[in-house]
Amino acid sequence: EDKVVQSPLSLVVHEGDTVTLNCSYEVTNFRSLLWYKQEKKAPTFLFMLTSSGIEKKSGRLSSILDKKELFSILNITATQTGDSAIYLCALPKGGGSEKLVFGKGTKLTVNP
Amino acid sequence: SAVISQKPSRDICQRGTSLTIQCQVDSQVTMMFWYRQQPGQSLTLIATANQGSEATYESGFVIDKFPISRPNLTFSTLTVSNMSPEDSSIYLCSAEKQGLQETQYFGPGTRLLVL
């Protein structure tokens, strides 16, 4: 069965801190791994990772994939209160499906 | 990216009634999906909305409870039928745009409270 496990489930930091969020997975026929940020209702797309060792970067956010060890990390440097959100990791299900299986998410709270 | 709108954005309903949620995408997409997110939980896929044919439901979800329509490549509806308080959730539609495989974009969601 396809599985996505995120850790930690919640994290509280102060502005300026750097955080690392983890996502480990088990899926047949891996194709990609996606990171989303969910603030109120709608998850907004952050990154899609397909290749090991290639860092994707957008401003203070970056992410990398390790297909050998079956995990990905999402880093946020110099955190701001606006980074407070739930960060979701998702993968397309095995067997060629486009359906996504989601982890439970990491709830990040950045305090001023 | 695809721009997706949903309506209503929120609603409060009485048990036993039904609510239809609409999802509109600003361009043609190959795949559309409906998810549910119960309080404190992650997203759970309800079904794949198939254009011109019956939706494909995930285990635990049935057509009688969650009828879905997809009359064309840009629009879909999800109905939550005979609602109970356990149906209180955020309902999200997502779309996968042709040519950008495996990047699903989400609508703003519908927050439903059933009393």
PDB file of C-alpha atoms in Angstrom, chain A residues 6 31-32 34 36 38 40-45 48 50 86 88 92-93 97-105, chain B residues 9-10 31 33 35 37 41-43 45 48 56 58 90 92 96 101-111:
ATOM      1  CA  GLN A   6       5.664  13.398   7.351  1.00  0.00           C
ATOM      2  CA  ARG A  31       7.299   9.213 -10.580  1.00  0.00           C
ATOM      3  CA  SER A  32       7.347  12.409  -8.562  1.00  0.00           C
ATOM      4  CA  LEU A  34       5.052  17.188  -4.566  1.00  0.00           C
ATOM      5  CA  TYR A  36       2.136  21.984  -1.029  1.00  0.00           C
ATOM      6  CA  GLN A  38      -1.946  24.978   2.986  1.00  0.00           C
ATOM      7  CA  LYS A  40      -6.567  28.348   5.063  1.00  0.00           C
ATOM      8  CA  LYS A  41      -8.257  25.938   2.726  1.00  0.00           C
ATOM      9  CA  ALA A  42      -6.521  25.559  -0.602  1.00  0.00           C
ATOM     10  CA  PRO A  43      -3.159  23.806  -0.879  1.00  0.00           C
ATOM     11  CA  THR A  44      -0.867  25.868  -3.050  1.00  0.00           C
ATOM     12  CA  PHE A  45       1.772  24.126  -5.095  1.00  0.00           C
ATOM     13  CA  MET A  48       7.596  18.928  -7.822  1.00  0.00           C
ATOM     14  CA  THR A  50      11.499  13.869  -9.805  1.00  0.00           C
ATOM     15  CA  ILE A  86       0.454  23.217   7.059  1.00  0.00           C
ATOM     16  CA  LEU A  88       1.804  18.744   2.755  1.00  0.00           C
ATOM     17  CA  PRO A  92       1.002  10.039  -7.295  1.00  0.00           C
ATOM     18  CA  LYS A  93      -0.214   6.581  -6.440  1.00  0.00           C
ATOM     19  CA  SER A  97      -2.470   6.680 -11.537  1.00  0.00           C
ATOM     20  CA  GLU A  98      -2.644  10.462 -11.354  1.00  0.00           C
ATOM     21  CA  LYS A  99      -4.341  10.271  -7.974  1.00  0.00           C
ATOM     22  CA  LEU A 100      -2.330  11.729  -5.118  1.00  0.00           C
ATOM     23  CA  VAL A 101      -1.735  10.190  -1.738  1.00  0.00           C
ATOM     24  CA  PHE A 102      -1.014  12.784   0.936  1.00  0.00           C
ATOM     25  CA  GLY A 103       0.920  12.727   4.155  1.00  0.00           C
ATOM     26  CA  LYS A 104      -0.734  14.073   7.304  1.00  0.00           C
ATOM     27  CA  GLY A 105       1.200  17.313   6.960  1.00  0.00           C
TER      28      GLY A 105
ATOM     29  CA  SER B   9     -16.820  28.960  -0.413  1.00  0.00           C
ATOM     30  CA  ARG B  10     -18.645  27.917   2.733  1.00  0.00           C
ATOM     31  CA  MET B  31      -8.041  15.222 -14.873  1.00  0.00           C
ATOM     32  CA  PHE B  33     -10.498  15.217  -8.638  1.00  0.00           C
ATOM     33  CA  TYR B  35     -10.961  15.575  -2.040  1.00  0.00           C
ATOM     34  CA  GLN B  37     -10.331  17.170   4.421  1.00  0.00           C
ATOM     35  CA  GLN B  41      -6.821  15.528   8.966  1.00  0.00           C
ATOM     36  CA  SER B  42      -5.008  15.464   5.665  1.00  0.00           C
ATOM     37  CA  LEU B  43      -6.643  15.286   2.258  1.00  0.00           C
ATOM     38  CA  LEU B  45      -9.435  11.496  -2.330  1.00  0.00           C
ATOM     39  CA  THR B  48     -11.904  11.135 -10.023  1.00  0.00           C
ATOM     40  CA  THR B  56     -14.381   6.679 -10.307  1.00  0.00           C
ATOM     41  CA  GLU B  58     -12.202   5.528  -3.943  1.00  0.00           C
ATOM     42  CA  ILE B  90     -13.490  21.085   3.631  1.00  0.00           C
ATOM     43  CA  LEU B  92     -11.546  20.579  -2.483  1.00  0.00           C
ATOM     44  CA  GLU B  96      -4.236  18.417 -13.605  1.00  0.00           C
ATOM     45  CA  GLN B 101       1.551  15.867 -15.681  1.00  0.00           C
ATOM     46  CA  GLU B 102       1.452  15.219 -11.990  1.00  0.00           C
ATOM     47  CA  THR B 103       1.256  18.833 -10.924  1.00  0.00           C
ATOM     48  CA  GLN B 104      -2.207  19.109  -9.453  1.00  0.00           C
ATOM     49  CA  TYR B 105      -3.606  22.513  -8.633  1.00  0.00           C
ATOM     50  CA  PHE B 106      -6.315  22.993  -6.061  1.00  0.00           C
ATOM     51  CA  GLY B 107      -9.379  25.124  -5.838  1.00  0.00           C
ATOM     52  CA  PRO B 108      -9.946  27.384  -2.826  1.00  0.00           C
ATOM     53  CA  GLY B 109     -12.132  24.789  -1.125  1.00  0.00           C
ATOM     54  CA  THR B 110     -15.640  24.722   0.300  1.00  0.00           C
ATOM     55  CA  ARG B 111     -15.980  24.649   4.063  1.00  0.00           C
TER      56      ARG B 111
END
